[in-house]
PDB file of C-alpha atoms in Angstrom:
ATOM      1  CA  MET A   1      -6.458 -31.293  62.660  1.00  0.00           C
ATOM      2  CA  ASN A   2      -2.761 -30.689  62.374  1.00  0.00           C
ATOM      3  CA  THR A   3      -2.570 -33.234  59.569  1.00  0.00           C
ATOM      4  CA  LYS A   4      -5.204 -31.403  57.542  1.00  0.00           C
ATOM      5  CA  ILE A   5      -3.445 -28.054  57.928  1.00  0.00           C
ATOM      6  CA  SER A   6      -0.170 -29.690  57.024  1.00  0.00           C
ATOM      7  CA  LYS A   7      -1.619 -31.190  53.811  1.00  0.00           C
ATOM      8  CA  PHE A   8      -3.243 -27.850  52.936  1.00  0.00           C
ATOM      9  CA  ALA A   9       0.032 -26.036  53.565  1.00  0.00           C
ATOM     10  CA  MET A  10       1.741 -28.358  51.083  1.00  0.00           C
ATOM     11  CA  ILE A  11      -0.929 -27.901  48.406  1.00  0.00           C
ATOM     12  CA  ILE A  12      -0.729 -24.084  48.352  1.00  0.00           C
ATOM     13  CA  PRO A  13       2.979 -23.931  47.410  1.00  0.00           C
ATOM     14  CA  MET A  14       2.384 -26.562  44.730  1.00  0.00           C
ATOM     15  CA  LEU A  15      -0.470 -24.501  43.269  1.00  0.00           C
ATOM     16  CA  LEU A  16       1.676 -21.378  43.295  1.00  0.00           C
ATOM     17  CA  VAL A  17       4.473 -23.204  41.485  1.00  0.00           C
ATOM     18  CA  MET A  18       2.004 -24.478  38.889  1.00  0.00           C
ATOM     19  CA  MET A  19       0.498 -21.001  38.375  1.00  0.00           C
ATOM     20  CA  PHE A  20       3.958 -19.502  38.036  1.00  0.00           C
ATOM     21  CA  SER A  21       4.921 -22.181  35.506  1.00  0.00           C
ATOM     22  CA  VAL A  22       1.813 -21.520  33.378  1.00  0.00           C
ATOM     23  CA  ALA A  23       2.457 -17.758  33.457  1.00  0.00           C
ATOM     24  CA  SER A  24       6.100 -18.375  32.543  1.00  0.00           C
ATOM     25  CA  MET A  25       5.106 -20.588  29.632  1.00  0.00           C
ATOM     26  CA  LYS A  26       2.726 -17.900  28.337  1.00  0.00           C
ATOM     27  CA  ALA A  27       5.415 -15.244  28.576  1.00  0.00           C
ATOM     28  CA  GLN A  28       7.826 -17.471  26.683  1.00  0.00           C
ATOM     29  CA  THR A  29       5.426 -18.025  23.792  1.00  0.00           C
ATOM     30  CA  ASN A  30       6.917 -16.334  20.755  1.00  0.00           C
ATOM     31  CA  VAL A  31       5.401 -13.041  19.706  1.00  0.00           C
ATOM     32  CA  THR A  32       4.392 -13.358  16.054  1.00  0.00           C
ATOM     33  CA  ALA A  33       2.679 -11.117  13.554  1.00  0.00           C
ATOM     34  CA  THR A  34       0.834 -11.248  10.271  1.00  0.00           C
ATOM     35  CA  THR A  35       0.315  -8.251   8.008  1.00  0.00           C
ATOM     36  CA  ILE A  36      -2.133  -6.995   5.428  1.00  0.00           C
ATOM     37  CA  VAL A  37      -0.748  -4.485   2.934  1.00  0.00           C
ATOM     38  CA  ALA A  38      -2.560  -1.893   0.839  1.00  0.00           C
ATOM     39  CA  ASN A  39      -0.221  -0.610  -1.874  1.00  0.00           C
ATOM     40  CA  VAL A  40       0.125   3.047  -2.815  1.00  0.00           C
ATOM     41  CA  LEU A  41      -2.598   4.021  -5.299  1.00  0.00           C
ATOM     42  CA  CYS A  42      -0.615   6.493  -7.429  1.00  0.00           C
ATOM     43  CA  ASN A  43       3.073   6.394  -8.276  1.00  0.00           C
ATOM     44  CA  GLY A  44       4.949   8.638  -5.852  1.00  0.00           C
ATOM     45  CA  GLY A  45       1.950   8.922  -3.510  1.00  0.00           C
ATOM     46  CA  ALA A  46       1.635   8.285   0.211  1.00  0.00           C
ATOM     47  CA  THR A  47      -1.530   6.192   0.459  1.00  0.00           C
ATOM     48  CA  GLY A  48       0.034   2.860   1.429  1.00  0.00           C
ATOM     49  CA  LYS A  49      -1.086   1.051   4.552  1.00  0.00           C
ATOM     50  CA  ILE A  50       0.064  -1.871   6.718  1.00  0.00           C
ATOM     51  CA  VAL A  51      -2.228  -3.511   9.286  1.00  0.00           C
ATOM     52  CA  VAL A  52      -0.466  -5.801  11.760  1.00  0.00           C
ATOM     53  CA  THR A  53      -2.141  -8.618  13.712  1.00  0.00           C
ATOM     54  CA  ALA A  54      -0.097  -9.849  16.672  1.00  0.00           C
ATOM     55  CA  SER A  55      -0.344 -13.120  18.579  1.00  0.00           C
ATOM     56  CA  GLY A  56       1.626 -15.013  21.196  1.00  0.00           C
ATOM     57  CA  GLY A  57       3.373 -13.471  24.157  1.00  0.00           C
ATOM     58  CA  ILE A  58       1.276 -11.400  26.554  1.00  0.00           C
ATOM     59  CA  PRO A  59      -1.421  -9.180  24.985  1.00  0.00           C
ATOM     60  CA  GLY A  60      -0.995  -5.444  25.286  1.00  0.00           C
ATOM     61  CA  TYR A  61       1.021  -5.204  22.089  1.00  0.00           C
ATOM     62  CA  THR A  62       2.788  -2.184  20.635  1.00  0.00           C
ATOM     63  CA  TYR A  63       3.883  -1.941  17.015  1.00  0.00           C
ATOM     64  CA  SER A  64       6.869  -0.536  15.146  1.00  0.00           C
ATOM     65  CA  ASP A  65       7.358   0.170  11.447  1.00  0.00           C
ATOM     66  CA  ASN A  66      11.032   1.085  11.865  1.00  0.00           C
ATOM     67  CA  GLY A  67      12.462  -2.161  13.249  1.00  0.00           C
ATOM     68  CA  GLY A  68      11.868  -1.292  16.889  1.00  0.00           C
ATOM     69  CA  THR A  69      13.324   2.202  17.143  1.00  0.00           C
ATOM     70  CA  SER A  70       9.919   3.479  18.255  1.00  0.00           C
ATOM     71  CA  TYR A  71       6.545   1.869  18.956  1.00  0.00           C
ATOM     72  CA  GLN A  72       2.891   2.902  18.813  1.00  0.00           C
ATOM     73  CA  ALA A  73      -0.296   1.469  20.303  1.00  0.00           C
ATOM     74  CA  SER A  74      -2.145   1.313  16.965  1.00  0.00           C
ATOM     75  CA  ASN A  75      -1.617  -1.743  14.779  1.00  0.00           C
ATOM     76  CA  THR A  76      -2.168   0.334  11.625  1.00  0.00           C
ATOM     77  CA  PHE A  77       0.473   2.289   9.742  1.00  0.00           C
ATOM     78  CA  ALA A  78      -1.125   4.575   7.139  1.00  0.00           C
ATOM     79  CA  GLY A  79       0.037   7.327   4.805  1.00  0.00           C
ATOM     80  CA  LEU A  80       3.001   5.220   3.693  1.00  0.00           C
ATOM     81  CA  THR A  81       5.056   5.697   0.557  1.00  0.00           C
ATOM     82  CA  ALA A  82       6.309   2.738  -1.468  1.00  0.00           C
ATOM     83  CA  GLY A  83       9.175   0.895   0.189  1.00  0.00           C
ATOM     84  CA  THR A  84      10.188  -1.838   2.602  1.00  0.00           C
ATOM     85  CA  TYR A  85       9.146  -1.477   6.245  1.00  0.00           C
ATOM     86  CA  PRO A  86      10.753  -3.499   9.085  1.00  0.00           C
ATOM     87  CA  ILE A  87       7.694  -4.375  11.215  1.00  0.00           C
ATOM     88  CA  ARG A  88       8.216  -5.492  14.809  1.00  0.00           C
ATOM     89  CA  VAL A  89       5.782  -6.239  17.662  1.00  0.00           C
ATOM     90  CA  LYS A  90       6.463  -5.951  21.391  1.00  0.00           C
ATOM     91  CA  ASP A  91       4.193  -7.618  23.962  1.00  0.00           C
ATOM     92  CA  ALA A  92       3.146  -6.296  27.384  1.00  0.00           C
ATOM     93  CA  GLN A  93       6.259  -7.768  29.007  1.00  0.00           C
ATOM     94  CA  GLY A  94       8.703  -6.415  26.432  1.00  0.00           C
ATOM     95  CA  HIS A  95       9.153  -9.635  24.448  1.00  0.00           C
ATOM     96  CA  LEU A  96       9.852  -8.912  20.790  1.00  0.00           C
ATOM     97  CA  SER A  97       8.817 -10.563  17.569  1.00  0.00           C
ATOM     98  CA  ILE A  98      11.297 -11.124  14.788  1.00  0.00           C
ATOM     99  CA  ILE A  99      11.484  -8.274  12.269  1.00  0.00           C
ATOM    100  CA  TYR A 100       9.139  -8.802   9.325  1.00  0.00           C
ATOM    101  CA  LEU A 101      10.211  -6.994   6.143  1.00  0.00           C
ATOM    102  CA  VAL A 102       6.954  -5.814   4.575  1.00  0.00           C
ATOM    103  CA  VAL A 103       6.906  -4.305   1.082  1.00  0.00           C
ATOM    104  CA  VAL A 104       4.443  -1.575   0.125  1.00  0.00           C
ATOM    105  CA  GLY A 105       4.292  -1.375  -3.667  1.00  0.00           C
ATOM    106  CA  GLN A 106       3.080   1.206  -6.124  1.00  0.00           C
ATOM    107  CA  PRO A 107       2.034   1.260  -9.775  1.00  0.00           C
ATOM    108  CA  THR A 108       4.457   2.448 -12.430  1.00  0.00           C
ATOM    109  CA  PRO A 109       4.045   6.087 -13.527  1.00  0.00           C
ATOM    110  CA  ILE A 110       1.447   6.783 -16.183  1.00  0.00           C
ATOM    111  CA  THR A 111       3.198   7.463 -19.456  1.00  0.00           C
ATOM    112  CA  VAL A 112       1.546   9.108 -22.425  1.00  0.00           C
ATOM    113  CA  THR A 113       2.515   8.975 -26.070  1.00  0.00           C
ATOM    114  CA  THR A 114       0.635  10.137 -29.137  1.00  0.00           C
ATOM    115  CA  SER A 115       0.227   9.102 -32.701  1.00  0.00           C
ATOM    116  CA  GLY A 116      -1.427  11.055 -35.485  1.00  0.00           C
ATOM    117  CA  ASN A 117      -2.848  10.426 -38.899  1.00  0.00           C
ATOM    118  CA  CYS A 118      -3.756  12.410 -41.970  1.00  0.00           C
ATOM    119  CA  ASP A 119      -7.347  13.013 -40.879  1.00  0.00           C
ATOM    120  CA  SER A 120      -6.371  15.653 -38.287  1.00  0.00           C
ATOM    121  CA  CYS A 121      -6.650  13.051 -35.559  1.00  0.00           C
ATOM    122  CA  ILE A 122      -4.490  12.453 -32.530  1.00  0.00           C
ATOM    123  CA  LYS A 123      -4.552   9.183 -30.628  1.00  0.00           C
ATOM    124  CA  ILE A 124      -3.434   9.247 -26.992  1.00  0.00           C
ATOM    125  CA  ILE A 125      -1.702   6.051 -25.870  1.00  0.00           C
ATOM    126  CA  ALA A 126      -1.379   5.441 -22.127  1.00  0.00           C
ATOM    127  CA  SER A 127       0.542   2.843 -20.173  1.00  0.00           C
ATOM    128  CA  GLY A 128       1.539   2.349 -16.554  1.00  0.00           C
ATOM    129  CA  GLY A 129      -0.584   3.289 -13.578  1.00  0.00           C
ATOM    130  CA  THR A 130      -3.654   1.118 -13.171  1.00  0.00           C
ATOM    131  CA  PRO A 131      -5.421   0.333 -16.474  1.00  0.00           C
ATOM    132  CA  GLY A 132      -8.905   1.684 -17.020  1.00  0.00           C
ATOM    133  CA  TYR A 133      -7.850   4.985 -18.580  1.00  0.00           C
ATOM    134  CA  ASN A 134      -9.797   8.133 -19.380  1.00  0.00           C
ATOM    135  CA  TYR A 135      -8.488  10.977 -21.502  1.00  0.00           C
ATOM    136  CA  LYS A 136      -8.844  14.755 -21.486  1.00  0.00           C
ATOM    137  CA  MET A 137      -7.983  17.463 -23.995  1.00  0.00           C
ATOM    138  CA  ASN A 138      -7.329  21.011 -22.770  1.00  0.00           C
ATOM    139  CA  SER A 139      -9.875  21.905 -20.089  1.00  0.00           C
ATOM    140  CA  GLY A 140     -12.534  19.479 -21.350  1.00  0.00           C
ATOM    141  CA  ALA A 141     -14.029  16.614 -19.388  1.00  0.00           C
ATOM    142  CA  PHE A 142     -12.399  13.195 -19.180  1.00  0.00           C
ATOM    143  CA  GLN A 143     -13.746  10.665 -21.680  1.00  0.00           C
ATOM    144  CA  SER A 144     -13.191   7.024 -22.467  1.00  0.00           C
ATOM    145  CA  SER A 145     -12.164   7.602 -26.093  1.00  0.00           C
ATOM    146  CA  ASN A 146      -8.475   8.201 -26.656  1.00  0.00           C
ATOM    147  CA  THR A 147      -8.854   9.592 -30.175  1.00  0.00           C
ATOM    148  CA  TYR A 148      -9.433  13.273 -31.018  1.00  0.00           C
ATOM    149  CA  CYS A 149     -10.263  14.137 -34.627  1.00  0.00           C
ATOM    150  CA  GLY A 150     -11.007  17.285 -36.624  1.00  0.00           C
ATOM    151  CA  LEU A 151      -8.306  19.277 -34.869  1.00  0.00           C
ATOM    152  CA  ALA A 152      -7.254  22.603 -36.354  1.00  0.00           C
ATOM    153  CA  ALA A 153      -3.711  23.952 -36.268  1.00  0.00           C
ATOM    154  CA  GLY A 154      -2.845  25.024 -32.723  1.00  0.00           C
ATOM    155  CA  ASN A 155      -1.670  23.935 -29.272  1.00  0.00           C
ATOM    156  CA  TYR A 156      -3.367  21.140 -27.369  1.00  0.00           C
ATOM    157  CA  ASN A 157      -2.818  19.714 -23.880  1.00  0.00           C
ATOM    158  CA  PHE A 158      -3.698  16.122 -23.096  1.00  0.00           C
ATOM    159  CA  GLN A 159      -3.885  14.295 -19.792  1.00  0.00           C
ATOM    160  CA  VAL A 160      -4.709  10.719 -18.767  1.00  0.00           C
ATOM    161  CA  ARG A 161      -6.480   9.520 -15.611  1.00  0.00           C
ATOM    162  CA  ASP A 162      -6.209   5.871 -14.552  1.00  0.00           C
ATOM    163  CA  ALA A 163      -8.621   3.583 -12.649  1.00  0.00           C
ATOM    164  CA  ASN A 164      -7.278   4.878  -9.279  1.00  0.00           C
ATOM    165  CA  ASN A 165      -7.922   8.515 -10.332  1.00  0.00           C
ATOM    166  CA  CYS A 166      -4.185   9.111 -10.708  1.00  0.00           C
ATOM    167  CA  LEU A 167      -3.201  11.716 -13.279  1.00  0.00           C
ATOM    168  CA  SER A 168      -0.434  11.694 -15.831  1.00  0.00           C
ATOM    169  CA  SER A 169       1.703  14.703 -16.534  1.00  0.00           C
ATOM    170  CA  ILE A 170       0.187  17.014 -19.127  1.00  0.00           C
ATOM    171  CA  ILE A 171       1.529  16.403 -22.600  1.00  0.00           C
ATOM    172  CA  ALA A 172       1.527  19.406 -24.949  1.00  0.00           C
ATOM    173  CA  ILE A 173       1.046  18.885 -28.684  1.00  0.00           C
ATOM    174  CA  ARG A 174       1.369  21.532 -31.385  1.00  0.00           C
ATOM    175  CA  ILE A 175      -0.287  20.896 -34.722  1.00  0.00           C
ATOM    176  CA  ASN A 176       1.128  23.008 -37.554  1.00  0.00           C
ATOM    177  CA  ALA A 177      -0.903  24.010 -40.601  1.00  0.00           C
ATOM    178  CA  THR A 178       1.611  22.147 -42.799  1.00  0.00           C
ATOM    179  CA  GLN A 179       0.863  18.918 -40.921  1.00  0.00           C
ATOM    180  CA  LEU A 180      -2.820  19.281 -41.766  1.00  0.00           C
ATOM    181  CA  SER A 181      -2.197  19.656 -45.495  1.00  0.00           C
ATOM    182  CA  ALA A 182       0.122  16.682 -45.827  1.00  0.00           C
ATOM    183  CA  THR A 183      -0.944  13.966 -48.213  1.00  0.00           C
ATOM    184  CA  CYS A 184      -1.110  10.430 -47.002  1.00  0.00           C
ATOM    185  CA  THR A 185      -1.381   7.066 -48.568  1.00  0.00           C
ATOM    186  CA  HIS A 186      -3.113   4.310 -46.706  1.00  0.00           C
ATOM    187  CA  THR A 187      -2.350   0.684 -47.375  1.00  0.00           C
ATOM    188  CA  ASN A 188      -4.681  -2.135 -46.533  1.00  0.00           C
TER     189      ASN A 188
END
């Protein structure tokens, strides 16, 4: 009976060493992260988002979007402006991932120019933002056509909305009576 207890007494320390080794190996697994980025919808806005997925280390992760100065339990950073964010993950035992530099982008500003012709028409030309533009004159509704004809002398305000519902600055146009009576020659 002593022999059996002796063998059992030797097995328990070996099992403990093996369990400790497995736990140590898990703790030494590198903490890594992957990210999914949603860019800002409108230039200058704060609608960007980063979602971080952590792996490795010991679960019970916390997440930082400032390189590790502070951490939060949520793996989502929302309400972000365009810029570069140093993302870092910490596991339950304090092991850190490398810093991942994640870029949140934004569209260029919507710019508006105009061109006119001798038929009392103004054409609104938009660029920047996210294409799929709609146009508005004064307090009217937005429309898909960017040309306004039959305009009398006076002041007009134009605005452009892009596919993300971002708005351009208002552009003011003044049409003088002398501009309406100008003669034009068209060449084909």
